[in-house]
Short mmCIF file of C-alpha atoms in Angstrom, two decimals:
data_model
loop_
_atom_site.label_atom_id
_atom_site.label_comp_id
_atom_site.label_asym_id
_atom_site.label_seq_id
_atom_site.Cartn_x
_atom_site.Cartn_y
_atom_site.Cartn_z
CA UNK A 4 -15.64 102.45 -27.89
CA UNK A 5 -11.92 102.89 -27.90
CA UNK A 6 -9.53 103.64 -25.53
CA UNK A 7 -9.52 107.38 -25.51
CA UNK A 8 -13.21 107.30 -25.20
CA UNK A 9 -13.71 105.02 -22.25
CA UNK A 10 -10.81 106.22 -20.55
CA UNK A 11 -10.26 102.86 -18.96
CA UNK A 12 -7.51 101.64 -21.86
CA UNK A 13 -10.11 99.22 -23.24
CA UNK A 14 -12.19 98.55 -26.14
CA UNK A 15 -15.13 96.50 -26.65
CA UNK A 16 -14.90 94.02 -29.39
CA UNK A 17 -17.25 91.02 -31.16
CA UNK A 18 -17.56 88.32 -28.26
CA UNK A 19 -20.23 86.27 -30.10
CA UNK A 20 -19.95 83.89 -33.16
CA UNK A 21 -21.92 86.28 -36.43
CA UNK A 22 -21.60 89.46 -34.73
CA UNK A 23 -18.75 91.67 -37.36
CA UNK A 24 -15.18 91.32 -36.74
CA UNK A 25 -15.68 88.25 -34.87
CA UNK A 26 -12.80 85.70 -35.78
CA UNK A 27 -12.95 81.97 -35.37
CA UNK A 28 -9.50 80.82 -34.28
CA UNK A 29 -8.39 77.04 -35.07
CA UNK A 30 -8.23 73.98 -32.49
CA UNK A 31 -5.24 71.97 -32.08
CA UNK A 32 -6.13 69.84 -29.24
CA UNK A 33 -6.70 66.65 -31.07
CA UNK A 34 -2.71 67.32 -32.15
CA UNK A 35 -1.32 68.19 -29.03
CA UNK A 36 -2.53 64.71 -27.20
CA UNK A 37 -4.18 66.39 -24.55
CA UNK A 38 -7.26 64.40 -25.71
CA UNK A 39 -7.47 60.80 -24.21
CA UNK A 40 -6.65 58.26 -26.54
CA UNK A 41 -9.49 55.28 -25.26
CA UNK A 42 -12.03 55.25 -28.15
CA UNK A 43 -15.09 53.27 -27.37
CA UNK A 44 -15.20 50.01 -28.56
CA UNK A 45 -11.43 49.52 -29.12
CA UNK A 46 -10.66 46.87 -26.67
CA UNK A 47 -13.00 44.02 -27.60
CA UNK A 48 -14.18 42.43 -23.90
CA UNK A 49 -13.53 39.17 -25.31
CA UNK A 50 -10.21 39.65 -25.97
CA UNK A 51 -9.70 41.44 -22.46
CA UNK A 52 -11.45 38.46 -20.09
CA UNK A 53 -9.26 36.02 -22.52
CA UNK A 54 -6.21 37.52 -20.82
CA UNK A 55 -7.30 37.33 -17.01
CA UNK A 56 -5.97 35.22 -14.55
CA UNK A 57 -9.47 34.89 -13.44
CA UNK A 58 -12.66 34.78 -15.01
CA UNK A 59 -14.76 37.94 -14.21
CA UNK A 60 -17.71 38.83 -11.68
CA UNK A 61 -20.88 36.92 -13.30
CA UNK A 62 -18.83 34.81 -15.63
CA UNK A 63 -20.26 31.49 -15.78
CA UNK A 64 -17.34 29.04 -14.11
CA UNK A 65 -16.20 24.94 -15.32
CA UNK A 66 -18.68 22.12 -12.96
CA UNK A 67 -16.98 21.30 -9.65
CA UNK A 68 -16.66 17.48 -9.28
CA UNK A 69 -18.28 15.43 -7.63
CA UNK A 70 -15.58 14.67 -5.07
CA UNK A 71 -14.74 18.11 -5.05
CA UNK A 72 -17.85 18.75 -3.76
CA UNK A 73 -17.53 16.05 -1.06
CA UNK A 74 -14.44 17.58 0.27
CA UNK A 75 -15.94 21.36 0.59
CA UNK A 76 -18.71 20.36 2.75
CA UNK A 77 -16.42 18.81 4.93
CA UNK A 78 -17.28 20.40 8.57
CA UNK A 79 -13.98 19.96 10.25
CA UNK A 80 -16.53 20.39 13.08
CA UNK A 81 -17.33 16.39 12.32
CA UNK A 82 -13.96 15.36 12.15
CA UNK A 83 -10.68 16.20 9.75
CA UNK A 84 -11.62 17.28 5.95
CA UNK A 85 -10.75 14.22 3.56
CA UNK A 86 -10.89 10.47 2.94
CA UNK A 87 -9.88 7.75 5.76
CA UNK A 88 -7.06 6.21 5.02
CA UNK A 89 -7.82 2.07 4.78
CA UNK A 90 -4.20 0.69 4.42
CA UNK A 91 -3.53 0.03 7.97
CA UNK A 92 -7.08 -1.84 7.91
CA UNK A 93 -6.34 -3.64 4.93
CA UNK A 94 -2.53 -4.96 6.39
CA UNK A 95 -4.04 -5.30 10.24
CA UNK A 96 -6.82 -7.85 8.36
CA UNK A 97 -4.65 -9.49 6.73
CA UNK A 98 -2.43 -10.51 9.65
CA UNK A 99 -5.76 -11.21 11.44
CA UNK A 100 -6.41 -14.06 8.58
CA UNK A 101 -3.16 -15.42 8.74
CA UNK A 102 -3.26 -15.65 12.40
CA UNK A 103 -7.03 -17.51 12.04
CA UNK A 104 -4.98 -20.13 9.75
CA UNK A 105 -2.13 -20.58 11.71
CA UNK A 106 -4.33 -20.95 15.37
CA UNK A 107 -6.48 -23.56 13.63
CA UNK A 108 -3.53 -25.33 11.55
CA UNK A 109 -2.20 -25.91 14.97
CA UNK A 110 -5.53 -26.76 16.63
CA UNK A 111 -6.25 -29.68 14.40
CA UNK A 112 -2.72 -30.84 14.48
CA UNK A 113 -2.45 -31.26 18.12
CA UNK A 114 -6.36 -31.82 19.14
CA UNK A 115 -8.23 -32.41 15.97
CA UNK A 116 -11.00 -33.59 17.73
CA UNK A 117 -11.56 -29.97 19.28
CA UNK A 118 -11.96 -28.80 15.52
CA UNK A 119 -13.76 -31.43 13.27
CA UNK A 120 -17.82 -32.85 14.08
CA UNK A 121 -20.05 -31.75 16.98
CA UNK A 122 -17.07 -29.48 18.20
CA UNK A 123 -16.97 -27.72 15.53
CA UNK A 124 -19.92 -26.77 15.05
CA UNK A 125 -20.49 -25.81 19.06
CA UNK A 126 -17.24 -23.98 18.24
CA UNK A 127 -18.90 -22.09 15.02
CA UNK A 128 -22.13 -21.54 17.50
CA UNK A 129 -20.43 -19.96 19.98
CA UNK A 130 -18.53 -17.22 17.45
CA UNK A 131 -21.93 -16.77 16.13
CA UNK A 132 -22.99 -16.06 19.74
CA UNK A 133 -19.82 -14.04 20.86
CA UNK A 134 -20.17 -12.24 17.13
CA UNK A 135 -23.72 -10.68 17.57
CA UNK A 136 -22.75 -8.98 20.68
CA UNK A 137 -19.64 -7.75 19.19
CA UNK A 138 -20.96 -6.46 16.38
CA UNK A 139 -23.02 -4.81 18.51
CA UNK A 140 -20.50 -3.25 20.28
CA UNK A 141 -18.49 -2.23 17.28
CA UNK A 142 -21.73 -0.34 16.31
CA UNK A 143 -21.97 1.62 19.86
CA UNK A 144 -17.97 2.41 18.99
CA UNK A 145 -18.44 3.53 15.78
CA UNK A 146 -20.71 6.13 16.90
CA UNK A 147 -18.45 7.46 19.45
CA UNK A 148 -21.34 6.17 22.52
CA UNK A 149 -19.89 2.68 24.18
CA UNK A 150 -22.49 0.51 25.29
CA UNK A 151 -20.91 -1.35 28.10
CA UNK A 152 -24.16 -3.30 29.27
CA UNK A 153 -24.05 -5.55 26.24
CA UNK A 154 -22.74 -8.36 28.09
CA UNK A 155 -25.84 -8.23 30.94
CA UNK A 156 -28.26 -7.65 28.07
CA UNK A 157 -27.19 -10.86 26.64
CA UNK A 158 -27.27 -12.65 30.11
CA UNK A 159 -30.50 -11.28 30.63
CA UNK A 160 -32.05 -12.02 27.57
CA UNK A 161 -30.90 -16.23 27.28
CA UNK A 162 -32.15 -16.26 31.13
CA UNK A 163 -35.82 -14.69 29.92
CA UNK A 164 -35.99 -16.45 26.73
CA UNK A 165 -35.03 -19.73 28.48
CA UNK A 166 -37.62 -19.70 30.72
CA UNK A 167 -40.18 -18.85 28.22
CA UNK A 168 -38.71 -21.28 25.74
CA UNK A 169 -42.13 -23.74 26.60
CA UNK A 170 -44.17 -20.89 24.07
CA UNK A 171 -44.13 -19.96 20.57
CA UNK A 172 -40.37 -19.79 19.43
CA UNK A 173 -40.85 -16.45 16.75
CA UNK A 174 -43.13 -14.64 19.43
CA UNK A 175 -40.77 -15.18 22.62
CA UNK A 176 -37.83 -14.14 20.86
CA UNK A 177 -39.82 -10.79 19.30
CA UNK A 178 -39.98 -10.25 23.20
CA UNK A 179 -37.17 -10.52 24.26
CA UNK A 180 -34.96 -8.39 21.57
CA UNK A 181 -38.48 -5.52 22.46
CA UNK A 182 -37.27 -5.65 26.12
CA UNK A 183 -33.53 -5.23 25.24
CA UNK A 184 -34.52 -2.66 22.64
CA UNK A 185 -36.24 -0.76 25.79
CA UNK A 186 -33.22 -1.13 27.79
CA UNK A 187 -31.17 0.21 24.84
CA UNK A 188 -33.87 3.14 24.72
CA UNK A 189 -33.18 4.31 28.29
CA UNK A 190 -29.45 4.47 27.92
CA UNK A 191 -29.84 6.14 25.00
CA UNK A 192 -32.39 8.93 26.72
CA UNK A 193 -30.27 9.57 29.35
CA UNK A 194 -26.62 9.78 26.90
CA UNK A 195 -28.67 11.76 24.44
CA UNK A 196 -30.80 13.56 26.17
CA UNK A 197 -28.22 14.99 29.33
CA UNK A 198 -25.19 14.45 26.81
CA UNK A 199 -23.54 12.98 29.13
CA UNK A 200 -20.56 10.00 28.50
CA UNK A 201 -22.15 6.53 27.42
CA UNK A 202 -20.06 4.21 29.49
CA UNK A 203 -21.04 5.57 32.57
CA UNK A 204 -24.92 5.59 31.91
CA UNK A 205 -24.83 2.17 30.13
CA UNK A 206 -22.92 0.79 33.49
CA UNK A 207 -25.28 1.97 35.28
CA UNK A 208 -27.85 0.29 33.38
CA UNK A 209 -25.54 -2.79 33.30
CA UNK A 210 -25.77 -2.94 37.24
CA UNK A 211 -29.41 -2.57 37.23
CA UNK A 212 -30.25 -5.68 34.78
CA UNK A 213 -27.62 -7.50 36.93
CA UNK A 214 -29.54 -6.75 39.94
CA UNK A 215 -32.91 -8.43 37.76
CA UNK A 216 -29.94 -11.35 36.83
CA UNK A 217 -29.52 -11.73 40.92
CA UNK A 218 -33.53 -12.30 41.63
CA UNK A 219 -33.01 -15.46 38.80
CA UNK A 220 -30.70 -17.37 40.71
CA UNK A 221 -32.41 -21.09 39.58
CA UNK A 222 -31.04 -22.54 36.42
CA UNK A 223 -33.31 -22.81 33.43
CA UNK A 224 -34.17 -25.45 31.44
CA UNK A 225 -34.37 -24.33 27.30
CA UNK A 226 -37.27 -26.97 25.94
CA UNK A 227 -36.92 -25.70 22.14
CA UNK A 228 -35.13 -25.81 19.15
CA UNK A 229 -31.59 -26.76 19.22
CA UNK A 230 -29.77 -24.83 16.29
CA UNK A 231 -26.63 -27.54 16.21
CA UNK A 232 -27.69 -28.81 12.67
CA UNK A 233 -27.32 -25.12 11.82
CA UNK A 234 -24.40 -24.51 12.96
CA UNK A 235 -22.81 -23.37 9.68
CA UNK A 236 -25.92 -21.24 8.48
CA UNK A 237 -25.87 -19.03 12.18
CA UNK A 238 -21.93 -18.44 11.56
CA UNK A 239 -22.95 -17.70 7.72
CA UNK A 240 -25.54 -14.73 9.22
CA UNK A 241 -22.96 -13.24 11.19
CA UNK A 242 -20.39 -13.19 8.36
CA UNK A 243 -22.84 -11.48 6.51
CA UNK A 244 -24.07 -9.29 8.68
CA UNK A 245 -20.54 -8.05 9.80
CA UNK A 246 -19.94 -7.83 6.50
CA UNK A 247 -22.46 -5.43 5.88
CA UNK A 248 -21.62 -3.02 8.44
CA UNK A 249 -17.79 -2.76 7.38
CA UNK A 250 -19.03 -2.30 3.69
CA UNK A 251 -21.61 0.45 4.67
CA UNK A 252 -18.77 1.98 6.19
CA UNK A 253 -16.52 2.22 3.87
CA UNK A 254 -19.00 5.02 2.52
CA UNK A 255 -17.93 8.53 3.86
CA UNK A 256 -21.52 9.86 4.48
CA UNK A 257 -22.65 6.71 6.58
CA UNK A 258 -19.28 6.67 8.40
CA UNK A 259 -19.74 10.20 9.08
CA UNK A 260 -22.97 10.38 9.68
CA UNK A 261 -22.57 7.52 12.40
CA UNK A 262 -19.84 8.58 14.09
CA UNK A 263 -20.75 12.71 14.25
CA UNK A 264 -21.07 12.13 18.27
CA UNK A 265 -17.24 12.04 18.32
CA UNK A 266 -15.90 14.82 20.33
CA UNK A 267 -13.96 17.04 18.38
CA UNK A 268 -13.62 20.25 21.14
CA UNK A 269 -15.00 19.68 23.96
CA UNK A 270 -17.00 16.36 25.21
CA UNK A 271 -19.80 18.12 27.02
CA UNK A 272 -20.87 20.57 23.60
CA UNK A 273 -23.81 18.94 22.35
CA UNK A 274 -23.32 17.85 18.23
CA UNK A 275 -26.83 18.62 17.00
CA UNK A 276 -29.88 16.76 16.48
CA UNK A 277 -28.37 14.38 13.53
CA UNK A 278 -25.73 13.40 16.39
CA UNK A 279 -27.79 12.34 18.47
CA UNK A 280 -30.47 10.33 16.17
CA UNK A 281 -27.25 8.39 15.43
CA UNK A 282 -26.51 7.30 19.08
CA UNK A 283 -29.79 6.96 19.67
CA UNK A 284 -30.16 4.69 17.03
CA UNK A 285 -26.47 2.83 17.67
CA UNK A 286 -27.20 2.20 21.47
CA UNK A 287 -30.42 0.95 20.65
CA UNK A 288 -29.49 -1.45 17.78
CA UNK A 289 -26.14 -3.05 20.12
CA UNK A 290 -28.66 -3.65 22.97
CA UNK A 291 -30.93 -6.00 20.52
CA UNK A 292 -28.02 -7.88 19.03
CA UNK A 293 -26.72 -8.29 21.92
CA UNK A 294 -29.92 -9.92 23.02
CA UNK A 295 -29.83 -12.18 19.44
CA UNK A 296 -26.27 -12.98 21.08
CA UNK A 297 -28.42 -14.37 24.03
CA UNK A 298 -30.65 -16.14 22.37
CA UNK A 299 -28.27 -18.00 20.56
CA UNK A 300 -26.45 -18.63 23.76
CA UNK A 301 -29.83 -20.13 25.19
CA UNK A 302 -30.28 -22.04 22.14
CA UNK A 303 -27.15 -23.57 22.04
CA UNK A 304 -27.40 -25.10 25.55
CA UNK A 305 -30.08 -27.12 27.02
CA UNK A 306 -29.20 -25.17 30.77
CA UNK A 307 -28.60 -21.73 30.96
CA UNK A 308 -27.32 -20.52 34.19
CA UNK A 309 -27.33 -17.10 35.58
CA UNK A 310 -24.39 -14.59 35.45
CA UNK A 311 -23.45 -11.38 35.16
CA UNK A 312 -22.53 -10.73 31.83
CA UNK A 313 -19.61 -8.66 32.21
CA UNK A 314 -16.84 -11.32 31.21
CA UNK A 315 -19.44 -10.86 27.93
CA UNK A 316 -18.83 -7.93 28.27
CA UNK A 317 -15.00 -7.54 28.46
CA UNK A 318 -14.72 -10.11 24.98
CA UNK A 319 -17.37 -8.07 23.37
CA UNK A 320 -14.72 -4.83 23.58
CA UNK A 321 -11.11 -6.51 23.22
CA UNK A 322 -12.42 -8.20 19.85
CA UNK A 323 -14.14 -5.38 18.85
CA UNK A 324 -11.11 -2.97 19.32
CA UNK A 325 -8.59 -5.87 18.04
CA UNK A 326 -10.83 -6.04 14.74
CA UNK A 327 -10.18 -2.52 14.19
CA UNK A 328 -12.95 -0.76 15.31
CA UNK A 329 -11.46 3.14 16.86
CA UNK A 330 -12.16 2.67 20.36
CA UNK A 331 -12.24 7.41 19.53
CA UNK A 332 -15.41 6.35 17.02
CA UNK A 333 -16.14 6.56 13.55
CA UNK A 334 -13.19 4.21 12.30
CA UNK A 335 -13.68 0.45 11.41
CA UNK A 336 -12.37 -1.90 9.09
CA UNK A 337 -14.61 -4.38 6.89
CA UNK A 338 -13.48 -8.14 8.07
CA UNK A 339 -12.07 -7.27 11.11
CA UNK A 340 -14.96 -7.95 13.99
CA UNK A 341 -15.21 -11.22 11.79
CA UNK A 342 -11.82 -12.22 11.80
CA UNK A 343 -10.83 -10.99 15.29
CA UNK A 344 -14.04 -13.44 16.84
CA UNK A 345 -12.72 -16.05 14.94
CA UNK A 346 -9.34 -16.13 15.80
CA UNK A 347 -10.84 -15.61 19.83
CA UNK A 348 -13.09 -18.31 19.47
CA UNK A 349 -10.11 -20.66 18.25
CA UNK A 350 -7.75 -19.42 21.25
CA UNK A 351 -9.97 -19.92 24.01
CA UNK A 352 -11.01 -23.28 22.82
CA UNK A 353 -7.47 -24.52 22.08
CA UNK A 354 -6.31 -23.27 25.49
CA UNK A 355 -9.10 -25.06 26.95
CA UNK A 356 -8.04 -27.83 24.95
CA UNK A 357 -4.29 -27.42 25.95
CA UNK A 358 -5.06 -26.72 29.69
CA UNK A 359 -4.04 -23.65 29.56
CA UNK A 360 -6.06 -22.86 32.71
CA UNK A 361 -6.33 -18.80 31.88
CA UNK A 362 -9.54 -17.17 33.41
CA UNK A 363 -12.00 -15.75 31.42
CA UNK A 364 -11.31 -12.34 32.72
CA UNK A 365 -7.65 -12.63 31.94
CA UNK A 366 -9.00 -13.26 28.37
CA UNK A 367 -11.10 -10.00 28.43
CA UNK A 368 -8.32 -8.15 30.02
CA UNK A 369 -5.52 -9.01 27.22
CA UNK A 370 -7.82 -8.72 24.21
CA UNK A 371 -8.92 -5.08 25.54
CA UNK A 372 -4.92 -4.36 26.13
CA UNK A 373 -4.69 -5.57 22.59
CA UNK A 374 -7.21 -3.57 21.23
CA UNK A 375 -6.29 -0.37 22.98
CA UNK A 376 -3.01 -0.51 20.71
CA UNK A 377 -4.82 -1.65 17.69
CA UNK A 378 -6.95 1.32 18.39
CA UNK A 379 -3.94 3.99 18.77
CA UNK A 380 -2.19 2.67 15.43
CA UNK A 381 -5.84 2.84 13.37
CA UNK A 382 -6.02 6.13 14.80
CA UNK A 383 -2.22 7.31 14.14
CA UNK A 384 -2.09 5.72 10.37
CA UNK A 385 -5.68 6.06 9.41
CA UNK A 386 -6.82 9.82 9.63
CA UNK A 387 -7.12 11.29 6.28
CA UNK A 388 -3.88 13.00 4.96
CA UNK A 389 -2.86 16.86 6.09
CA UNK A 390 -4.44 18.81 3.07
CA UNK A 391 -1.44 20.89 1.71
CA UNK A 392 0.03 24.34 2.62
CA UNK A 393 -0.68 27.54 0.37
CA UNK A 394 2.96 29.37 0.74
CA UNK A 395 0.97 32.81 -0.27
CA UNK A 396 -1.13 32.57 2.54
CA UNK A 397 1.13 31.91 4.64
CA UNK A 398 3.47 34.78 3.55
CA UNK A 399 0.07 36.98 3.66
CA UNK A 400 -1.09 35.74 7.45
CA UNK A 401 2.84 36.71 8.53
CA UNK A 402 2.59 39.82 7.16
CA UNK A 403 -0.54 40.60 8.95
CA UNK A 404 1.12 39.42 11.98
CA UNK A 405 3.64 41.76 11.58
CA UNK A 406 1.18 44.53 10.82
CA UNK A 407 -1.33 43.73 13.89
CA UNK A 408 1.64 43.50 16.36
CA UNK A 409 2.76 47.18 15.31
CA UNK A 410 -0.76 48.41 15.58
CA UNK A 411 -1.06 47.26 19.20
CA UNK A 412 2.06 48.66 20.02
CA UNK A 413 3.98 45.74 20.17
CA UNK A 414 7.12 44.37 18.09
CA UNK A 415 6.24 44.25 14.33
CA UNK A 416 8.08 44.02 11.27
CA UNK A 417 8.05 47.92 10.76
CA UNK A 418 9.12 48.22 14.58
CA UNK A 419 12.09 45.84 14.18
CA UNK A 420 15.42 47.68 14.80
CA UNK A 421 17.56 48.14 12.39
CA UNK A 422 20.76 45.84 11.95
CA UNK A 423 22.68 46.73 8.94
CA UNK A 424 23.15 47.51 5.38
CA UNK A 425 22.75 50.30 3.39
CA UNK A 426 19.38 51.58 5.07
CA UNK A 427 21.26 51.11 8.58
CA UNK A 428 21.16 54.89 10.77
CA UNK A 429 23.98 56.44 10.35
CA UNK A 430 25.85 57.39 13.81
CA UNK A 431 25.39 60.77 15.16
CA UNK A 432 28.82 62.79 14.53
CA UNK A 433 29.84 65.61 17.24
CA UNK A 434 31.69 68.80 16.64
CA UNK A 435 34.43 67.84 18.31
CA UNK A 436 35.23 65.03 16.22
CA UNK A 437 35.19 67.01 12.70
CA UNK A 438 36.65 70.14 11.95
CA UNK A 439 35.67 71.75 15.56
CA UNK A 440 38.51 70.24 16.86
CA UNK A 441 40.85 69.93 13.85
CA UNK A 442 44.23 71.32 14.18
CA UNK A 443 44.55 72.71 11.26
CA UNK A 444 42.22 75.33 11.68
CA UNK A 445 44.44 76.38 14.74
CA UNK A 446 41.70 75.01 16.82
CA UNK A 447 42.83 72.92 19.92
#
């Protein structure tokens, strides 16, 4: 059909591929780079991931160490991320041993009889005593929960096993720690259990085994074994067994682990069931040494008369804080409670030897003074070190500062006037400072 005969000034003509006069025209896309030029399989993805910064979604990643490991499960919940720091132990100690030296250098020069024979060894038996019950109460420190009715306990317990010393030695002394474990128990119920702060419920229980003290008044006879000739073997157990608590705690899980009851918000929030297994545990255990402390004390002494305890108690925590035990929990040194009931031992004898004539409670009272700044300097120097600063993050949390504060409406950094430079506003000019007013457009 042509034009003439449609009228319409159109023809038809071939639209499909084989019908006649159909013409096939030629294709220059792939010339005129319209075509993308990604072929698949070009970039090898081995080659690609080679050249990232970081390895891809999925891709396997190198073993994290060990102590890597140990310092991402750090809950800074339980205390700061990161390893104790035991340098101010280690120099504290060491002036601690030197002191121990000098105090007895001096003690045998000037009363040599007050170190050497029988006196020694009532000397040595009275650190043992004096050590139990402080290692008991570095144990109730450690794990953040003071037991302050360690010094009763002890009382207590060389009163009971004195006048039961008549029966069978192993069986009266089972008794005896079973009753001060018990005693132990119920602090430990009531700090645990009503989370409330150990001094106060362990003075409380102090005043009630003081009250049993008070219904003892007679003196007792102890008709047993006298552990004189042992002398040297009872201080050699409470070496060792001091030792063995400042070892164990050297290890970051166990020091952890028994000090998680230290407040690190607020005192009253409750730190979970493994928190308070631990005080349990702690209050518990520094009520029966401290009633091995008493049985010693009994032993050592063919009359045991009745007191309170709480000059015990006062020793017990000034050597306990002196040796380096955090008075805050958790942090302790390894020969400190050894070294600082030593070098007690040796003072108090030597003034008694010298005629010093200073109460027993003036004792307590400088030793806890002493402590207390022992305690602040193991705190200040010991605390693991800050972990470092990531500059990036702390370009990125600015710039979200800056971003929130305009959001709420407030000054931000895309709210900040203005000062100067070549983004500075220009000022606003006014016709009649241009051409307006100019004069020589005859314009006045």
């Amino acid at each position: 059909m042509t034009y003439a005969d449609s009228g319409q000034g159109f023809r038809d003509e071939p639209r499909f591929r084989g019908e006649p006069g159909f013409r096939d025209e030629p294709d220059f896309r792939s010339d005129t780079g319209f075509t993308s030029p990604y072929q698949t399989g070009s970039y090898p993805v081995d080659d690609y991931s080679s050249q990232m910064s970081e390895p891809p979604v999925g891709a396997p990643r190198r073993p994290v160490s060990p102590a890597e490991l140990d310092d991402v499960f750090d809950d800074p919940e339980h205390g700061e991320p990161g390893m104790d720091r035991m340098a101010v132990h280690v120099v504290w100690e060491i002036l601690l041993l030197l002191g121990c030296v000098g105090v007895f250098v001096l003690f045998r020069q000037t009363h040599r009889a007050g170190v050497s024979g029988t006196a020694l060894e009532n000397l040595l038996l009275a650190a043992s005593s004096l050590g139990f019950v402080t290692i008991g109460m570095a144990l109730s420190l450690r794990a953040a929960a003071v037991n302050l009715a360690v010094g009763p306990i002890a009382a207590a317990s060389a009163l009971f096993f004195a006048g039961h010393s008549d029966r069978n030695l192993p069986a009266t002394i089972g008794v005896t720690v079973l009753l001060a474990l018990a005693v132990g128990a119920v602090i430990a119920v009531l700090v645990v259990g009503f989370q409330v702060p150990s001094w106060a419920a362990s003075l409380a229980a102090a005043f009630g085994v003081i009250v049993w003290i008070q219904k003892h008044a007679a003196a007792t006879n102890v008709a047993t074994y006298h552990p004189l000739g042992q002398a040297y073997y009872w201080y050699g157990a409470f070496a060792a067994l001091s030792l063995l608590g400042g070892v164990l705690g050297l290890v970051k899980p166990i020091r952890r682990a028994v000090g998680r009851s230290r407040p690190v918000s607020d005192p009253a929030d409750r730190r979970g069931a493994a928190a308070g297994v631990m005080t349990f545990l702690a209050i518990a255990a520094a009520s029966g040494l401290a009633a091995l402390g008493g049985i010693l004390l009994a032993l050592s002494s063919t009359r045991v008369t009745p007191t309170d305890g709480l000059v015990t108690t006062g020793f017990a925590l000034g050597v306990a804080l002196v040796g380096g035990t955090s008075a805050y929990g958790r942090r302790g040194g390894i020969f400190g409670t050894l070294l600082a009931v030593t070098m007690f031992v040796l003072l108090v004898r030597f003034g008694d030897a010298a005629n010093w004539r200073v109460a027993p409670l003036a004792w307590a009272a400088g030793t806890i003074m002493v402590g207390l700044i022992v305690s602040r300097l193991v705190e200040t120097l010991g605390r693991p070190r800050p972990l470092p600063v990531d500059e990036d993050e702390d370009e990125e949390d600015d710039w979200a500062a800056g971003r929130s504060d305009n959001a709420n409406g407030q000054a931000g950094w895309s709210n900040a006037p203005r000062q100067s430079g070549w983004s500075s506003q220009l000022p606003a000019r006014s016709l009649d400072d241009t051409w307006a007013g100019d004069e020589r457009w005859g314009n006045k």
